[in-house]
Coordinates of C-alpha atoms in Angstrom, one line a residue:
M1 CA -114.2 -208.0 82.6
T2 CA -110.8 -207.0 81.3
V3 CA -109.7 -208.5 78.0
S4 CA -106.2 -209.9 77.8
S5 CA -103.8 -208.4 75.2
E6 CA -103.8 -211.8 73.3
Q7 CA -107.5 -211.3 72.6
V8 CA -107.1 -207.8 71.1
P9 CA -106.0 -207.9 67.4
A10 CA -102.6 -206.4 66.7
V11 CA -104.1 -204.3 63.9
R12 CA -107.3 -202.7 65.0
R13 CA -110.0 -201.5 62.6
V14 CA -112.2 -198.5 63.2
A15 CA -115.2 -197.1 61.3
L16 CA -116.2 -193.5 61.6
V17 CA -119.9 -192.6 61.1
T18 CA -120.5 -188.9 60.7
L19 CA -123.8 -187.2 61.3
G20 CA -124.8 -183.5 61.1
C21 CA -123.1 -180.6 59.4
A22 CA -119.9 -180.0 57.4
R23 CA -118.1 -178.9 60.6
N24 CA -118.6 -182.4 61.9
E25 CA -117.1 -183.8 58.7
V26 CA -113.9 -181.9 59.4
D27 CA -113.9 -183.2 63.0
S28 CA -114.3 -186.8 61.8
E29 CA -111.4 -186.4 59.3
E30 CA -109.2 -185.0 62.2
L31 CA -110.1 -188.1 64.2
A32 CA -109.4 -190.3 61.2
G33 CA -106.0 -188.6 60.8
R34 CA -105.2 -189.2 64.5
L35 CA -106.3 -192.8 64.3
A36 CA -104.4 -193.6 61.1
A37 CA -101.2 -192.0 62.6
D38 CA -101.7 -194.2 65.7
G39 CA -101.8 -197.4 63.7
W40 CA -105.5 -197.9 63.3
E41 CA -106.9 -199.2 60.0
L42 CA -109.9 -197.1 58.8
V43 CA -112.7 -199.1 57.2
E44 CA -115.9 -197.9 55.5
D45 CA -118.1 -200.8 56.4
A46 CA -118.9 -200.6 60.1
S47 CA -119.5 -204.4 60.2
D48 CA -115.8 -204.9 59.5
A49 CA -114.6 -202.7 62.3
D50 CA -113.4 -203.6 65.8
A51 CA -114.7 -200.2 67.0
I52 CA -117.5 -198.0 65.6
V53 CA -117.1 -194.3 66.4
V54 CA -120.3 -192.3 65.8
N55 CA -119.7 -188.5 65.4
T56 CA -123.1 -187.3 66.6
C57 CA -125.1 -184.1 66.1
G58 CA -126.8 -182.4 69.0
F59 CA -128.3 -179.3 67.3
V60 CA -132.0 -179.9 67.2
E61 CA -134.4 -182.6 68.4
Q62 CA -134.5 -184.5 65.1
A63 CA -130.7 -184.5 64.9
K64 CA -130.5 -185.9 68.4
K65 CA -132.9 -188.7 67.6
D66 CA -131.0 -189.6 64.4
S67 CA -127.8 -189.8 66.5
V68 CA -129.3 -192.1 69.1
D69 CA -130.8 -194.3 66.4
T70 CA -127.4 -194.6 64.7
L71 CA -125.8 -195.5 67.9
L72 CA -128.4 -198.2 68.5
E73 CA -127.9 -199.5 64.9
A74 CA -124.2 -199.8 65.6
A75 CA -124.9 -201.6 68.8
D76 CA -127.0 -204.1 66.8
L77 CA -124.0 -204.7 64.6
K78 CA -121.8 -205.3 67.7
A79 CA -124.3 -207.9 68.9
S80 CA -124.2 -209.9 65.7
G81 CA -120.7 -209.4 64.2
R82 CA -117.1 -208.3 64.5
P83 CA -117.5 -204.9 66.2
R84 CA -116.7 -205.0 69.9
A85 CA -117.2 -201.4 70.8
V86 CA -119.6 -198.6 70.0
V87 CA -118.3 -195.1 70.9
A88 CA -120.2 -191.8 70.8
V89 CA -118.3 -188.6 70.0
G90 CA -119.4 -185.2 68.6
C91 CA -121.8 -182.6 69.7
L92 CA -124.5 -184.8 71.3
A93 CA -121.7 -186.6 73.3
E94 CA -120.1 -183.3 74.3
R95 CA -123.4 -181.7 75.2
Y96 CA -124.9 -184.5 77.4
G97 CA -121.8 -186.6 78.3
D98 CA -122.6 -188.8 81.4
Q99 CA -126.4 -188.2 80.9
L100 CA -126.1 -189.8 77.5
A101 CA -124.0 -192.6 78.8
E102 CA -126.6 -193.4 81.5
S103 CA -129.6 -193.3 79.2
L104 CA -127.9 -195.2 76.4
P105 CA -126.0 -198.2 77.9
E106 CA -125.7 -199.7 74.4
A107 CA -122.8 -197.3 73.8
D108 CA -119.6 -198.6 75.4
A109 CA -118.2 -195.0 75.9
V110 CA -119.1 -191.4 75.5
L111 CA -116.1 -189.2 74.7
G112 CA -116.0 -185.4 74.8
F113 CA -113.9 -183.0 72.7
D114 CA -111.1 -183.2 75.3
D115 CA -110.6 -186.9 74.5
Y116 CA -109.9 -186.3 70.8
A117 CA -106.2 -185.8 71.2
G118 CA -105.8 -189.3 72.6
I119 CA -108.6 -191.0 70.6
G120 CA -106.4 -194.0 69.7
A121 CA -105.4 -194.8 73.2
E122 CA -109.0 -194.3 74.4
L123 CA -110.3 -196.8 71.9
R124 CA -107.6 -199.3 72.9
R125 CA -108.6 -199.1 76.5
I126 CA -112.2 -199.5 75.6
L127 CA -111.5 -202.6 73.5
A128 CA -109.4 -204.0 76.3
G129 CA -112.5 -203.8 78.6
E130 CA -111.1 -201.1 80.9
P131 CA -113.7 -199.1 82.7
H132 CA -114.5 -195.7 81.1
V133 CA -116.0 -192.7 82.9
A134 CA -118.0 -190.5 80.5
H135 CA -117.1 -186.8 80.7
T136 CA -119.3 -184.4 82.6
P137 CA -120.8 -181.7 80.4
R138 CA -119.7 -178.1 81.1
D139 CA -120.3 -174.7 79.5
R140 CA -117.3 -174.5 77.2
R141 CA -117.7 -170.7 76.9
L142 CA -116.2 -170.6 80.4
L143 CA -112.9 -172.2 79.3
L144 CA -111.8 -169.1 77.3
P145 CA -111.3 -165.5 78.3
V146 CA -114.2 -163.2 77.6
T147 CA -112.0 -160.8 75.6
P148 CA -111.4 -162.4 72.1
V149 CA -107.8 -161.2 71.7
E150 CA -106.8 -162.9 75.0
R151 CA -107.8 -166.3 73.6
V152 CA -104.8 -166.9 71.4
A153 CA -102.5 -168.1 74.2
T154 CA -105.2 -170.3 75.8
V155 CA -105.0 -174.0 75.2
V156 CA -108.4 -175.6 74.8
A157 CA -109.5 -178.6 72.8
L158 CA -110.9 -177.3 69.5
P159 CA -112.0 -180.1 67.1
G160 CA -110.8 -179.4 63.5
H161 CA -108.0 -177.1 64.6
A162 CA -105.3 -179.8 65.2
Q163 CA -101.8 -179.5 63.8
A164 CA -98.9 -182.0 63.8
P165 CA -97.3 -180.9 67.1
D166 CA -100.6 -181.8 68.8
L167 CA -100.0 -185.5 68.0
P168 CA -98.4 -187.9 70.6
E169 CA -94.6 -187.6 70.8
G170 CA -92.9 -189.8 68.2
V171 CA -96.0 -190.2 66.0
A172 CA -95.8 -188.5 62.6
P173 CA -99.0 -187.5 60.9
A174 CA -99.7 -190.0 58.2
S175 CA -101.6 -187.4 56.1
G176 CA -98.9 -184.8 55.7
P177 CA -96.2 -182.7 57.4
R178 CA -98.6 -180.5 59.4
V179 CA -102.2 -181.3 58.8
V180 CA -103.8 -183.8 61.1
R181 CA -106.5 -185.0 58.8
R182 CA -107.4 -188.0 56.6
R183 CA -110.0 -187.7 53.9
L184 CA -113.0 -190.0 54.3
G185 CA -114.4 -189.1 50.9
S186 CA -113.0 -188.6 47.5
G187 CA -115.2 -185.9 45.9
P188 CA -113.8 -182.7 44.4
S189 CA -115.2 -180.5 47.3
A190 CA -114.2 -180.5 50.9
P191 CA -115.1 -178.4 54.0
L192 CA -112.2 -176.5 55.6
K193 CA -112.7 -175.2 59.1
L194 CA -112.1 -171.5 59.5
A195 CA -113.0 -171.1 63.2
S196 CA -114.9 -172.8 66.0
G197 CA -117.5 -171.6 68.5
C198 CA -119.6 -168.4 68.7
D199 CA -119.8 -165.3 70.8
R200 CA -123.4 -164.5 69.9
R201 CA -126.2 -165.2 72.3
C202 CA -129.2 -166.0 70.0
A203 CA -132.1 -166.9 72.3
F204 CA -132.9 -170.2 70.5
C205 CA -129.4 -171.6 70.1
A206 CA -127.4 -173.9 72.4
I207 CA -124.4 -174.3 70.2
P208 CA -122.1 -171.9 72.0
S209 CA -122.5 -173.7 75.3
F210 CA -121.0 -176.9 73.9
R211 CA -118.9 -175.6 71.1
G212 CA -117.5 -172.8 73.2
S213 CA -116.5 -169.2 72.5
F214 CA -115.3 -168.0 69.1
V215 CA -111.8 -169.0 68.1
S216 CA -110.2 -168.3 64.7
R217 CA -107.7 -170.6 63.2
R218 CA -104.4 -168.9 62.2
P219 CA -104.4 -168.0 58.5
S220 CA -101.2 -170.0 57.9
D221 CA -103.0 -173.2 59.3
V222 CA -106.0 -172.6 57.0
L223 CA -103.7 -172.1 54.0
D224 CA -101.6 -175.2 54.9
E225 CA -104.8 -177.3 55.0
A226 CA -106.1 -175.9 51.7
R227 CA -102.8 -176.8 50.0
W228 CA -103.0 -180.3 51.6
L229 CA -106.6 -180.7 50.3
A230 CA -105.6 -179.6 46.8
G231 CA -102.9 -182.2 46.9
H232 CA -105.6 -184.8 47.6
G233 CA -107.7 -183.9 44.5
V234 CA -109.9 -181.2 46.0
R235 CA -110.9 -178.3 43.7
E236 CA -113.4 -176.5 45.9
V237 CA -112.9 -175.7 49.6
V238 CA -115.9 -174.7 51.6
L239 CA -115.0 -172.5 54.6
V240 CA -117.1 -173.6 57.6
S241 CA -117.5 -172.3 61.1
E242 CA -120.3 -171.2 63.5
N243 CA -119.9 -167.6 62.3
S244 CA -117.5 -166.9 59.5
T245 CA -118.0 -163.1 59.6
S246 CA -116.3 -163.0 63.0
Y247 CA -113.1 -164.5 61.6
G248 CA -110.0 -162.6 62.8
K249 CA -111.5 -160.6 65.7
D250 CA -109.6 -162.7 68.2
L251 CA -106.4 -162.3 66.1
G252 CA -106.6 -158.6 66.2
D253 CA -108.0 -158.0 62.7
L254 CA -111.7 -158.2 62.0
R255 CA -111.1 -157.8 58.3
L256 CA -108.7 -160.8 58.1
L257 CA -111.1 -162.8 56.0
E258 CA -111.0 -160.2 53.3
T259 CA -107.2 -160.7 53.2
L260 CA -107.3 -164.5 53.5
L261 CA -109.8 -165.2 50.7
P262 CA -107.6 -164.0 47.8
E263 CA -104.7 -166.1 49.3
L264 CA -106.9 -169.2 49.4
A265 CA -108.1 -168.6 45.8
A266 CA -104.4 -168.4 44.7
V267 CA -103.6 -171.9 46.1
D268 CA -102.5 -174.1 43.2
G269 CA -105.2 -176.7 42.4
I270 CA -108.0 -174.8 44.2
D271 CA -110.5 -173.4 41.7
W272 CA -113.4 -172.5 44.0
V273 CA -113.4 -171.0 47.5
R274 CA -116.9 -170.8 49.1
V275 CA -117.7 -169.1 52.4
S276 CA -120.5 -170.4 54.5
Y277 CA -122.3 -169.3 57.7
L278 CA -122.4 -165.5 57.3
Q279 CA -124.0 -163.5 60.1
P280 CA -126.1 -160.7 58.4
A281 CA -125.5 -158.2 61.1
E282 CA -121.7 -158.6 60.8
T283 CA -121.4 -158.9 57.0
R284 CA -119.3 -155.8 56.1
P285 CA -119.4 -154.0 52.7
S286 CA -115.7 -154.9 52.3
L287 CA -116.4 -158.6 52.8
V288 CA -119.3 -158.5 50.4
E289 CA -117.0 -156.9 47.8
V290 CA -114.3 -159.5 48.2
I291 CA -116.7 -162.4 48.0
A292 CA -118.5 -160.9 45.0
T293 CA -115.5 -159.8 42.9
T294 CA -112.4 -162.0 43.8
P295 CA -111.5 -164.4 41.0
G296 CA -111.7 -168.0 42.4
V297 CA -114.0 -167.0 45.3
V298 CA -117.5 -168.1 44.5
P299 CA -120.1 -165.2 44.6
Y300 CA -122.2 -167.1 47.1
F301 CA -123.9 -165.6 50.2
D302 CA -125.0 -168.1 52.9
L303 CA -126.8 -165.6 55.1
S304 CA -128.4 -166.7 58.4
F305 CA -131.4 -164.5 58.4
Q306 CA -133.6 -166.7 60.6
H307 CA -136.6 -164.4 60.3
A308 CA -137.5 -161.0 58.8
S309 CA -139.9 -159.5 61.3
A310 CA -138.0 -157.0 63.5
P311 CA -140.0 -157.8 66.7
V312 CA -139.3 -161.6 66.3
L313 CA -135.6 -161.0 65.6
R314 CA -135.3 -158.8 68.7
R315 CA -136.8 -161.6 70.8
M316 CA -134.3 -164.0 69.2
R317 CA -131.5 -161.6 70.3
R318 CA -130.7 -160.8 66.6
F319 CA -130.6 -157.7 64.5
G320 CA -132.0 -156.5 61.2
G321 CA -135.2 -156.9 59.3
T322 CA -136.8 -157.0 55.9
E323 CA -135.4 -153.8 54.5
S324 CA -131.8 -154.1 55.8
F325 CA -131.7 -157.7 54.6
L326 CA -132.9 -156.8 51.2
D327 CA -130.3 -154.0 51.1
L328 CA -127.6 -156.5 51.9
L329 CA -128.7 -158.8 49.1
A330 CA -128.9 -155.9 46.7
S331 CA -125.4 -154.8 47.5
A332 CA -124.1 -158.3 46.7
R333 CA -126.1 -158.5 43.4
A334 CA -124.9 -155.0 42.3
L335 CA -121.4 -156.4 42.3
A336 CA -122.3 -160.0 41.1
P337 CA -125.7 -160.1 39.4
D338 CA -125.8 -163.9 39.2
A339 CA -124.6 -164.4 42.9
G340 CA -126.1 -167.3 44.8
A341 CA -127.9 -166.6 48.1
R342 CA -129.4 -169.0 50.6
S343 CA -130.7 -168.8 54.2
N344 CA -132.5 -170.6 56.9
V345 CA -135.6 -169.4 58.7
I346 CA -137.3 -170.4 62.0
V347 CA -141.1 -170.1 62.2
G348 CA -143.3 -170.5 65.2
F349 CA -140.9 -168.7 67.6
P350 CA -142.6 -167.8 70.9
G351 CA -144.7 -164.7 70.5
E352 CA -144.7 -164.9 66.7
T353 CA -147.9 -163.3 65.3
E354 CA -149.8 -163.7 62.0
A355 CA -148.4 -160.3 61.0
D356 CA -144.8 -161.5 61.7
V357 CA -145.4 -164.5 59.4
E358 CA -146.7 -162.2 56.7
E359 CA -143.6 -160.0 57.1
L360 CA -141.4 -163.1 56.7
E361 CA -143.3 -164.1 53.5
R362 CA -143.0 -160.5 52.2
F363 CA -139.3 -160.7 52.6
L364 CA -139.0 -164.2 51.0
V365 CA -140.9 -163.0 47.9
A366 CA -138.6 -160.0 47.5
A367 CA -135.3 -161.7 48.4
R368 CA -135.2 -164.1 45.4
L369 CA -133.1 -166.7 47.3
D370 CA -131.8 -169.8 45.6
A371 CA -132.4 -172.0 48.6
V372 CA -134.1 -171.7 52.0
G373 CA -134.3 -174.1 54.9
V374 CA -137.5 -173.8 56.9
F375 CA -137.5 -175.0 60.5
G376 CA -140.2 -175.0 63.1
Y377 CA -139.2 -173.7 66.5
S378 CA -138.8 -176.1 69.4
D379 CA -137.3 -175.6 72.9
E380 CA -133.6 -176.4 73.3
D381 CA -132.1 -177.2 76.7
G382 CA -130.4 -174.3 78.4
T383 CA -131.5 -171.6 75.9
E384 CA -133.1 -168.3 76.9
A385 CA -136.1 -169.0 74.6
A386 CA -136.9 -172.2 76.4
G387 CA -138.1 -170.0 79.3
Y388 CA -140.1 -167.5 77.1
D389 CA -143.8 -167.0 77.4
G390 CA -146.0 -167.0 74.3
K391 CA -145.2 -170.5 73.2
L392 CA -147.3 -171.5 70.2
P393 CA -149.2 -174.8 70.0
E394 CA -147.5 -177.5 68.0
D395 CA -150.2 -177.7 65.4
V396 CA -149.8 -173.9 64.8
V397 CA -146.1 -174.3 64.4
R398 CA -146.5 -177.2 62.1
E399 CA -149.1 -175.3 59.9
R400 CA -146.8 -172.3 59.6
V401 CA -143.8 -174.5 58.6
E402 CA -145.9 -176.2 55.9
R403 CA -147.2 -172.8 54.7
V404 CA -143.8 -171.1 54.5
A405 CA -142.1 -174.2 53.1
A406 CA -144.7 -174.3 50.3
L407 CA -144.0 -170.7 49.5
V408 CA -140.3 -171.3 49.5
E409 CA -140.6 -174.3 47.2
E410 CA -142.5 -172.1 44.7
L411 CA -140.1 -169.2 45.0
T412 CA -136.9 -171.2 44.7
S413 CA -138.3 -173.1 41.7
Q414 CA -139.0 -169.7 40.1
R415 CA -135.5 -168.5 41.0
A416 CA -134.0 -171.6 39.3
E417 CA -136.2 -171.0 36.2
D418 CA -135.0 -167.4 36.1
R419 CA -131.5 -168.7 35.6
I420 CA -132.4 -170.3 32.2
G421 CA -130.1 -168.6 29.7
E422 CA -127.3 -167.9 32.2
T423 CA -123.8 -169.1 31.6
V424 CA -122.6 -171.0 34.6
E425 CA -119.5 -172.9 35.6
V426 CA -120.2 -176.5 36.8
L427 CA -118.1 -178.6 39.1
V428 CA -118.7 -182.3 38.1
E429 CA -119.4 -184.5 41.1
S430 CA -120.6 -187.8 39.4
V431 CA -120.3 -189.5 36.1
E432 CA -122.4 -192.7 35.5
E433 CA -122.7 -194.7 32.3
S434 CA -126.1 -195.5 30.9
A435 CA -127.5 -197.0 27.7
E436 CA -128.0 -193.5 26.4
G437 CA -124.5 -192.3 27.3
P438 CA -122.8 -190.7 30.3
V439 CA -125.0 -189.1 33.0
V440 CA -123.0 -186.2 34.3
E441 CA -124.1 -184.3 37.4
G442 CA -122.5 -181.5 39.4
R443 CA -123.1 -178.1 40.9
S444 CA -123.1 -174.6 39.6
A445 CA -121.3 -171.9 41.5
H446 CA -124.5 -170.8 43.3
Q447 CA -125.1 -174.3 44.6
A448 CA -123.3 -175.4 47.8
P449 CA -122.6 -179.1 48.4
E450 CA -125.6 -181.2 49.4
V451 CA -128.0 -178.3 50.3
D452 CA -128.7 -176.2 47.3
G453 CA -129.6 -178.6 44.5
S454 CA -127.5 -179.8 41.5
T455 CA -126.9 -179.2 37.8
L456 CA -127.3 -182.0 35.3
L457 CA -125.2 -181.6 32.1
V458 CA -127.1 -182.7 29.0
A459 CA -126.1 -183.4 25.5
G460 CA -126.4 -180.6 22.9
G461 CA -123.1 -178.9 23.2
L462 CA -119.7 -180.5 23.8
D463 CA -119.2 -184.3 24.1
L464 CA -120.0 -185.4 27.6
A465 CA -117.8 -188.5 27.2
G466 CA -114.6 -186.7 28.2
L467 CA -115.9 -185.4 31.5
R468 CA -114.6 -186.7 34.8
V469 CA -115.3 -186.1 38.5
G470 CA -113.6 -182.8 39.3
S471 CA -113.9 -181.3 35.8
L472 CA -115.0 -177.7 35.7
V473 CA -117.3 -177.0 32.7
T474 CA -118.7 -173.8 31.3
A475 CA -122.3 -174.4 30.4
E476 CA -125.5 -172.7 29.5
V477 CA -128.6 -173.3 31.6
V478 CA -131.4 -174.6 29.4
G479 CA -134.0 -175.8 31.9
S480 CA -134.9 -176.4 35.6
D481 CA -136.6 -178.9 37.8
G482 CA -137.4 -177.4 41.2
V483 CA -134.0 -176.0 42.4
D484 CA -132.1 -178.3 40.1
L485 CA -130.8 -177.0 36.7
L486 CA -130.2 -178.6 33.3
A487 CA -127.3 -177.2 31.4
V488 CA -125.5 -177.8 28.0
P489 CA -121.7 -177.6 28.1
R490 CA -120.4 -174.8 25.9
R491 CA -116.6 -174.7 26.6
P492 CA -114.1 -177.5 27.2
A493 CA -113.6 -178.8 30.7
R494 CA -110.5 -177.9 32.7

């Protein structure tokens, strides 16, 4: 039934709930910028909203389940309070579209990436009770030319890439002269989208099919957004993409990231620039050197190894192996001995043998990584690996995950302990008062937001009372607890 305009509040409230990775955080802040510019009031408490927009994750099975559960929780709020619409956006919505809408009638609408530009109008129609047709999923790789340099002139919806001219006519961006973004948090660190999509064809990964082919943002747009973030209290920008090492190839310069990083580090107010999602096979010596030696660029290497056994990597449609990966790490540490390094690995891939697992373990022992995510293989719709022979029983996959995860826990704890005595710079993220005095927690340069542990500043050097969220403190590591560090401030905050 259509709702009359008298029944729709003049000022509409919207809550954005974000799941998944830092790339989704950027997309949510673009949606927030669009909605704010279109007259919507953003609220943190979903129970106070007229519409709840859930930015879903569709990467692996557990992420899909978490997204569906969150949509159902939002529907419960709708049934018992103010919210009148629950809307799914993001990767799960883009990937499954009308299938998700049919299987989850609790959601009032399922919007794809193409709907983001008109998100405010879409929500108004949904609140007014107008019928909505969920988008039909399609392989987004087919929307762009195969040749990367031909993609620049092609207009395709790319979440996180929006600029002011992309807004509806007559609507100025509330968040700045060019950037279509509204911060949803207030911490000193923020993700900054470098590119979208991926041209690689890893056998286990479905992301390119719903995120599309690789497209770089223009350097001027990235720099504009970094300046905007600095103006909103951000001291660390984390460059995110599906594959940061490909940046610039569609703009005619594969080494463009090496040029961009020093420019970002020179942005007034930005003290740390961190690069994430590096593809080992594409990580050039020149890029390693820039990351390791440029002042203001954090010597941090987020390398997507996925495995170390050459036969498994070939079946994954990837390159490298133990020796080449160790050489890459050694080249980084030769330039920056205290550099941080993290990775993810998949165990239980079809055809993986006991010898393959032992090779992975050999690599992990030698690699001295600061953090490692361990994932068990599971089939993903539409991927090459889903059709492979040699699938391992679930109990075997589970046992290997537990075995490798236990090794990783031991190795990363030892790596943290090895850092005792190092001088580190710490970005303060929280300050809480207690009976014993302030409790100050942050991250050292080798620790990325949310995934690599934290550093607790303890009394023994400078007074902790003057520290604030966003302070940068030089400290000495005096202890560790798992991957977390304890450190004593040695030089005043800046």
